[in-house]
Tab-separated table of C-alpha atoms and ligand atoms in Angstrom:
chain	number	residue	atom	x	y	z
S	1	VAL	CA	7.892	20.855	-41.948
S	2	PHE	CA	8.666	17.299	-40.862
S	3	ALA	CA	10.438	18.572	-37.791
S	4	VAL	CA	7.376	20.612	-36.834
S	5	ILE	CA	4.993	17.695	-37.392
S	6	PHE	CA	7.296	15.434	-35.396
S	7	ALA	CA	7.414	17.942	-32.537
S	8	VAL	CA	3.628	18.298	-32.525
S	9	VAL	CA	3.146	14.518	-32.446
S	10	ILE	CA	5.598	14.116	-29.567
S	11	TRP	CA	3.927	16.960	-27.691
S	12	LYS	CA	0.492	15.386	-28.204
S	13	VAL	CA	1.686	12.003	-27.009
S	14	LEU	CA	3.252	13.497	-23.908
S	15	SER	CA	0.297	15.669	-22.949
S	16	ASN	CA	-2.057	12.797	-23.599
S	17	GLN	CA	0.009	10.559	-21.343
S	18	GLN	CA	-0.202	13.092	-18.555
S	19	GLN	CA	-3.950	13.393	-18.947
S	20	THR	CA	-4.298	9.661	-18.786
S	21	PHE	CA	-2.566	9.394	-15.434
S	22	SER	CA	-4.287	12.374	-13.825
S	23	ARG	CA	-7.672	11.358	-15.253
S	24	ARG	CA	-7.255	7.884	-13.857
S	25	PHE	CA	-6.227	9.356	-10.504
S	26	ILE	CA	-9.293	11.607	-10.373
S	27	SER	CA	-11.746	8.966	-11.532
S	28	LYS	CA	-10.501	6.418	-8.978
S	29	CYS	CA	-10.728	9.118	-6.316
S	30	LEU	CA	-14.355	9.780	-7.308
S	31	GLU	CA	-15.335	6.111	-7.370
S	32	TYR	CA	-13.733	5.441	-3.958
S	33	LYS	CA	-16.420	7.313	-2.055
S	34	LYS	CA	-19.645	8.809	-3.306
S	35	ASP	CA	-19.127	12.088	-1.452
S	36	ASN	CA	-15.654	12.738	-2.898
S	37	ASN	CA	-16.194	15.564	-5.356
S	38	GLU	CA	-14.116	16.578	-8.361
S	39	SER	CA	-12.598	19.632	-6.751
S	40	TYR	CA	-11.446	17.692	-3.660
S	41	CYS	CA	-9.922	14.997	-5.884
S	42	GLN	CA	-8.168	17.621	-7.995
S	43	GLN	CA	-6.728	19.230	-4.875
S	44	ILE	CA	-5.375	15.877	-3.776
S	45	PHE	CA	-3.828	15.291	-7.180
S	46	HIS	CA	-2.180	18.702	-7.080
S	47	VAL	CA	-0.585	18.052	-3.676
S	48	PHE	CA	0.378	14.511	-4.796
S	49	GLU	CA	2.176	15.840	-7.900
S	50	LYS	CA	4.203	18.309	-5.881
S	51	ALA	CA	6.066	15.367	-4.302
S	52	TYR	CA	7.888	14.385	-7.500
S	53	ILE	CA	7.232	16.834	-10.321
S	54	GLY	CA	10.334	18.358	-11.909
S	55	LYS	CA	12.635	16.208	-9.786
S	56	PRO	CA	15.204	13.708	-11.009
S	57	MET	CA	13.510	10.311	-11.242
S	58	CYS	CA	15.503	8.714	-8.426
S	59	ASN	CA	15.485	11.666	-6.054
S	60	VAL	CA	12.104	11.531	-4.337
S	61	THR	CA	12.010	10.970	-0.576
S	62	MET	CA	9.334	9.772	1.823
S	63	GLU	CA	9.183	13.297	3.281
S	64	ASP	CA	8.233	14.688	-0.132
S	65	TYR	CA	4.835	13.070	0.453
S	66	ASP	CA	4.315	14.605	3.929
S	67	ASP	CA	1.853	17.264	2.691
S	68	LEU	CA	-0.151	14.623	0.865
S	69	MET	CA	-0.318	12.367	3.931
S	70	ALA	CA	-1.405	15.292	6.110
S	71	MET	CA	-4.102	16.237	3.639
S	72	VAL	CA	-5.630	12.755	3.402
S	73	PRO	CA	-5.930	11.279	6.899
S	74	PHE	CA	-7.180	7.733	7.441
S	75	ASP	CA	-10.678	7.151	8.760
S	76	HIS	CA	-10.919	3.336	9.001
S	77	PRO	CA	-11.129	1.699	12.475
S	78	CYS	CA	-7.506	1.529	13.680
S	79	HIS	CA	-8.077	-1.782	15.512
S	80	GLN	CA	-8.918	-3.540	12.236
S	81	THR	CA	-5.569	-3.147	10.524
S	82	MET	CA	-4.188	-5.822	8.205
S	83	LEU	CA	-0.575	-5.695	7.027
S	84	TRP	CA	0.946	-8.153	4.545
S	85	SER	CA	4.087	-9.153	2.716
S	86	LYS	CA	4.319	-11.374	-0.385
S	87	THR	CA	0.622	-12.273	-0.106
S	88	ASN	CA	-0.772	-9.434	-2.210
S	89	GLU	CA	-3.461	-11.364	-4.111
S	90	LEU	CA	-4.586	-13.563	-1.201
S	91	VAL	CA	-4.791	-10.863	1.477
S	92	HIS	CA	-6.972	-8.678	-0.714
S	93	LYS	CA	-9.228	-11.589	-1.527
S	94	TYR	CA	-9.545	-12.341	2.200
S	95	THR	CA	-10.331	-8.761	3.209
S	96	ALA	CA	-12.671	-7.946	0.292
S	97	LYS	CA	-16.211	-7.280	1.504
S	98	ASP	CA	-19.075	-4.910	0.830
S	99	GLU	CA	-18.640	-1.541	2.464
S	100	ASP	CA	-21.206	-2.072	5.250
S	101	LYS	CA	-19.684	-5.433	6.278
S	102	LYS	CA	-16.050	-4.423	6.059
S	103	ASP	CA	-14.162	-5.399	9.222
S	104	CYS	CA	-10.500	-5.648	8.187
S	105	PHE	CA	-8.560	-2.966	6.300
S	106	THR	CA	-5.388	-3.010	4.204
S	107	LEU	CA	-3.652	0.080	2.885
S	108	GLU	CA	-5.339	-0.539	-0.483
S	109	ASP	CA	-8.709	0.043	1.239
S	110	THR	CA	-7.728	3.618	2.060
S	111	LEU	CA	-8.169	6.441	-0.447
S	112	LEU	CA	-4.536	6.880	-1.536
S	113	GLY	CA	-3.774	3.157	-1.476
S	114	TYR	CA	-6.849	2.519	-3.593
S	115	ILE	CA	-5.996	5.200	-6.150
S	116	LEU	CA	-2.324	4.289	-6.515
S	117	ASN	CA	-2.443	0.498	-6.289
S	118	ASP	CA	-0.823	-0.990	-9.424
S	119	GLU	CA	0.105	2.449	-10.764
S	120	ARG	CA	3.573	3.636	-11.813
S	121	TRP	CA	4.514	7.275	-12.100
S	122	CYS	CA	7.473	9.640	-12.055
S	123	GLY	CA	8.570	13.152	-12.877
S	124	LYS	CA	11.628	14.330	-14.774
S	125	LYS	CA	14.079	17.092	-14.045
S	126	GLY	CA	13.089	20.187	-16.000
S	127	SER	CA	9.569	18.943	-16.815
S	128	ASN	CA	6.283	19.708	-15.102
S	129	GLU	CA	4.628	16.520	-16.246
S	130	THR	CA	3.723	13.167	-14.748
S	131	PHE	CA	4.996	10.185	-16.728
S	132	ASP	CA	3.498	6.741	-16.372
S	133	ASN	CA	6.062	4.855	-18.363
S	134	GLY	CA	9.822	4.967	-18.710
S	135	CYS	CA	10.078	5.372	-14.922
S	136	ASP	CA	13.176	3.769	-13.383
S	137	ASP	CA	12.738	1.485	-10.376
S	138	CYS	CA	15.228	2.892	-7.885
S	139	ALA	CA	15.405	3.183	-4.083
S	140	ASN	CA	14.199	6.796	-4.085
S	141	SER	CA	11.713	6.550	-6.938
S	142	ALA	CA	8.390	8.386	-6.723
S	143	VAL	CA	6.584	5.045	-6.423
S	144	ARG	CA	8.746	3.445	-3.730
S	145	SER	CA	8.878	6.566	-1.614
S	146	PHE	CA	5.121	6.877	-1.845
S	147	TRP	CA	4.568	3.314	-0.553
S	148	ASP	CA	7.169	3.806	2.163
S	149	SER	CA	5.496	7.009	3.253
S	150	ALA	CA	1.920	5.677	3.132
S	151	SER	CA	2.966	2.413	4.839
S	152	ALA	CA	4.664	4.377	7.634
S	153	GLU	CA	1.482	6.387	8.238
S	154	PHE	CA	-0.687	3.295	8.020
S	155	ALA	CA	1.363	1.403	10.635
S	156	GLU	CA	1.520	4.429	12.941
S	157	TYR	CA	-2.261	4.694	12.790
S	158	ALA	CA	-2.783	1.028	13.786
S	159	CYS	CA	-4.030	0.098	17.273
S	160	GLY	CA	-5.221	-2.899	19.306
S	161	ASN	CA	-4.591	-6.270	17.690
S	162	VAL	CA	-2.794	-5.910	14.382
S	163	THR	CA	-2.651	-8.765	11.880
S	164	VAL	CA	-0.013	-9.428	9.238
S	165	MET	CA	-0.393	-12.045	6.511
S	166	LEU	CA	2.985	-13.540	5.575
S	167	SER	CA	3.925	-16.300	3.155
S	168	GLY	CA	5.122	-19.747	4.247
S	169	SER	CA	6.423	-20.306	0.721
S	170	GLU	CA	9.199	-17.810	1.415
S	171	GLU	CA	12.388	-18.924	3.113
S	172	LYS	CA	12.228	-15.653	5.021
S	173	PRO	CA	8.572	-14.702	5.500
S	174	PHE	CA	9.914	-11.676	7.407
S	175	ASN	CA	12.134	-10.443	4.594
S	176	PRO	CA	14.411	-7.656	5.835
S	177	PHE	CA	14.053	-5.801	2.512
S	178	SER	CA	10.250	-5.796	2.550
S	179	THR	CA	8.181	-2.731	3.364
S	180	PHE	CA	6.722	-4.621	6.297
S	181	ALA	CA	10.196	-5.173	7.819
S	182	ARG	CA	11.836	-1.882	6.807
S	183	VAL	CA	8.963	0.499	7.446
S	184	GLU	CA	5.919	-0.910	9.205
S	185	ILE	CA	6.937	-3.203	12.065
S	186	LYS	CA	9.009	-0.582	13.873
S	187	ARG	CA	6.137	1.881	13.726
S	188	LEU	CA	3.758	-0.361	15.679
S	189	LYS	CA	3.873	1.226	19.127
S	190	HIS	CA	2.807	-0.014	22.521
S	191	PRO	CA	0.440	0.853	24.254
S	192	PHE	CA	-1.640	1.693	21.144
S	193	VAL	CA	-0.824	-1.683	19.671
S	194	LYS	CA	-1.332	-4.592	22.085
S	195	LYS	CA	-0.576	-7.558	19.908
S	196	LEU	CA	0.723	-8.616	16.485
S	197	ASN	CA	-0.916	-11.724	14.996
S	198	VAL	CA	1.055	-13.380	12.232
S	199	ILE	CA	-1.006	-15.427	9.803
S	200	LEU	CA	1.521	-17.605	8.025
S	201	VAL	CA	-0.050	-18.900	4.831
S	202	THR	CA	0.803	-22.532	4.122
S	203	GLY	CA	0.236	-24.444	0.887
S	204	ASN	CA	1.896	-27.081	-1.211
S	205	LYS	CA	5.303	-25.447	-1.202
S	206	ASN	CA	6.077	-24.864	2.482
S	207	VAL	CA	9.598	-23.800	3.256
S	208	SER	CA	8.953	-22.138	6.599
S	209	ASN	CA	6.636	-22.446	9.593
S	210	CYS	CA	5.910	-20.582	12.826
S	211	ALA	CA	9.003	-22.164	14.439
S	212	ALA	CA	11.365	-20.442	11.967
S	213	ASP	CA	14.178	-18.342	13.463
S	214	ASN	CA	13.264	-15.690	10.957
S	215	LEU	CA	9.973	-15.199	12.855
S	216	ASN	CA	10.939	-16.125	16.406
S	217	ILE	CA	14.203	-14.204	16.370
S	218	ASP	CA	14.389	-11.664	13.524
S	219	LEU	CA	10.756	-10.531	13.551
S	220	GLN	CA	10.435	-10.487	17.323
S	221	LYS	CA	13.637	-8.490	17.644
S	222	ALA	CA	12.218	-5.815	15.355
S	223	LEU	CA	8.923	-5.685	17.278
S	224	ASP	CA	8.450	-3.372	20.298
S	225	SER	CA	9.086	-5.780	23.199
S	226	ASN	CA	5.875	-4.764	25.006
S	227	ILE	CA	3.718	-5.857	22.090
S	228	LEU	CA	2.449	-9.430	22.412
S	229	TYR	CA	3.077	-11.804	19.526
S	230	SER	CA	1.332	-14.852	18.098
S	231	CYS	CA	1.757	-16.923	14.952
S	232	ASN	CA	-0.773	-19.216	13.272
S	233	GLU	CA	-0.145	-21.432	10.272
S	234	VAL	CA	-3.239	-21.334	8.075
S	235	PRO	CA	-3.649	-23.302	4.833
S	236	GLU	CA	-4.259	-21.129	1.806
S	237	SER	CA	-7.402	-23.157	1.033
S	238	ARG	CA	-8.862	-22.207	4.434
S	239	ILE	CA	-8.185	-18.528	3.785
S	240	ARG	CA	-9.945	-18.791	0.419
S	241	GLU	CA	-12.956	-20.440	2.084
S	242	CYS	CA	-13.085	-17.654	4.655
S	243	SER	CA	-13.175	-15.023	1.918
S	244	SER	CA	-16.412	-16.331	0.495
S	245	SER	CA	-18.257	-17.353	3.665
S	246	SER	CA	-17.509	-14.549	6.051
S	247	ASP	CA	-20.726	-12.702	6.807
S	248	THR	CA	-20.622	-13.372	10.513
S	249	ASP	CA	-17.001	-12.912	11.604
S	250	VAL	CA	-15.595	-9.718	13.001
S	251	GLY	CA	-12.091	-8.365	12.490
S	252	CYS	CA	-9.053	-9.686	10.652
S	253	VAL	CA	-8.619	-13.168	12.166
S	254	ALA	CA	-12.055	-14.383	13.261
S	255	CYS	CA	-12.763	-16.824	10.451
S	256	LEU	CA	-9.333	-18.407	10.590
I	301	LIG	O1	7.241	-4.894	0.625
I	301	LIG	P1	6.039	-5.536	1.232
I	301	LIG	O2	5.367	-6.556	0.295
I	301	LIG	O3	6.255	-6.155	2.569
I	301	LIG	O4	4.896	-4.414	1.398
I	301	LIG	C1	3.636	-4.695	1.932
I	301	LIG	C2	3.297	-3.852	3.142
I	301	LIG	C3	1.807	-3.965	3.438
I	301	LIG	O5	1.604	-4.260	4.819
I	301	LIG	C4	1.193	-2.638	3.020
I	301	LIG	O6	0.647	-1.934	4.142
I	301	LIG	O7	3.532	-2.487	2.869
I	301	LIG	C5	2.334	-1.813	2.442
I	301	LIG	N1	2.370	-1.730	0.947
I	301	LIG	C6	1.221	-1.655	0.163
I	301	LIG	O8	0.098	-1.536	0.674
I	301	LIG	C7	1.364	-1.779	-1.258
I	301	LIG	N2	0.458	-1.839	-2.267
I	301	LIG	C8	1.131	-2.043	-3.387
I	301	LIG	C9	3.606	-1.786	0.313
I	301	LIG	N3	3.749	-1.910	-0.999
I	301	LIG	C10	2.636	-1.926	-1.800
I	301	LIG	N4	2.451	-2.093	-3.122
I	301	LIG	C11	3.479	-2.429	-4.117
I	301	LIG	O9	3.881	-3.792	-3.827
I	301	LIG	C12	4.739	-1.590	-4.029
I	301	LIG	O10	5.175	-1.325	-5.340
I	301	LIG	C13	5.746	-2.454	-3.308
I	301	LIG	O11	7.071	-2.316	-3.762
I	301	LIG	C14	5.268	-3.889	-3.502
I	301	LIG	C15	5.481	-4.598	-2.161
I	301	LIG	O12	5.082	-5.936	-2.173
I	301	LIG	P2	5.687	-7.025	-1.186
I	301	LIG	O13	7.177	-7.143	-1.362
I	301	LIG	O14	4.884	-8.279	-1.369
């Protein structure tokens, strides 16, 4: 009897966990845009799940998300693309605006980025469920491969002047292990992309500036040589001011 009760409890917990993740996915999908309907959001979830379900936790590749990426194309203006590394909180504060005034877009402003931001998930071999805890953080995890895949698409979609917000509190603002360095920078392609603007955020703990070899040598080496490059050091306080007083500026760098 105890064994049966135990099994039922475990089963309930597991199925409840799955519902929680998929419910959250669907409800974020619905709140993203008023005309997203339940059936469209469910279709997206179904294609999303196929990337990792039933697979060993550390065996999910970027390509496993190809169908998902094809199903959910971007529709933001490609010339208003904002990339970032190690400035997660600040960049999203800077780019946050009401829908009708929005003039600078990060991956988290797109449907999939919005739904999956701050989420964890994985599958398990021999199970058809989505787990949202007990997921290992490995190179080919469902989460990492998703961000690699979405970041690749996002950078390929970019055009015109692209901006990236990097951190001057890092010894290497262009960290070779970051998604920006591994995945995004090499997918910016001339002649679609004309220029890359680096906004290097400075504050009270500055360990690098625009003269750093890490930017002038390492970053520029990774960048398509036909794409122009600029770097501006901007105090964090200025960026915070811009976030609140930015009705009039256009694009990702105007207020700075
Ligand atoms: O590794 P990073 O930064 O350089 O990645 C940021 C870079 C941005 O330009 C985005 O377009 O890559 C994209 N991106 C996300 O949008 C994103 N949202 C949440 C990459 N990763 C993202 N995450 C999670 O943060 C994800 O789990 C990943 O591992 C971290 C990357 O943060 P980082 O090192 O500051």
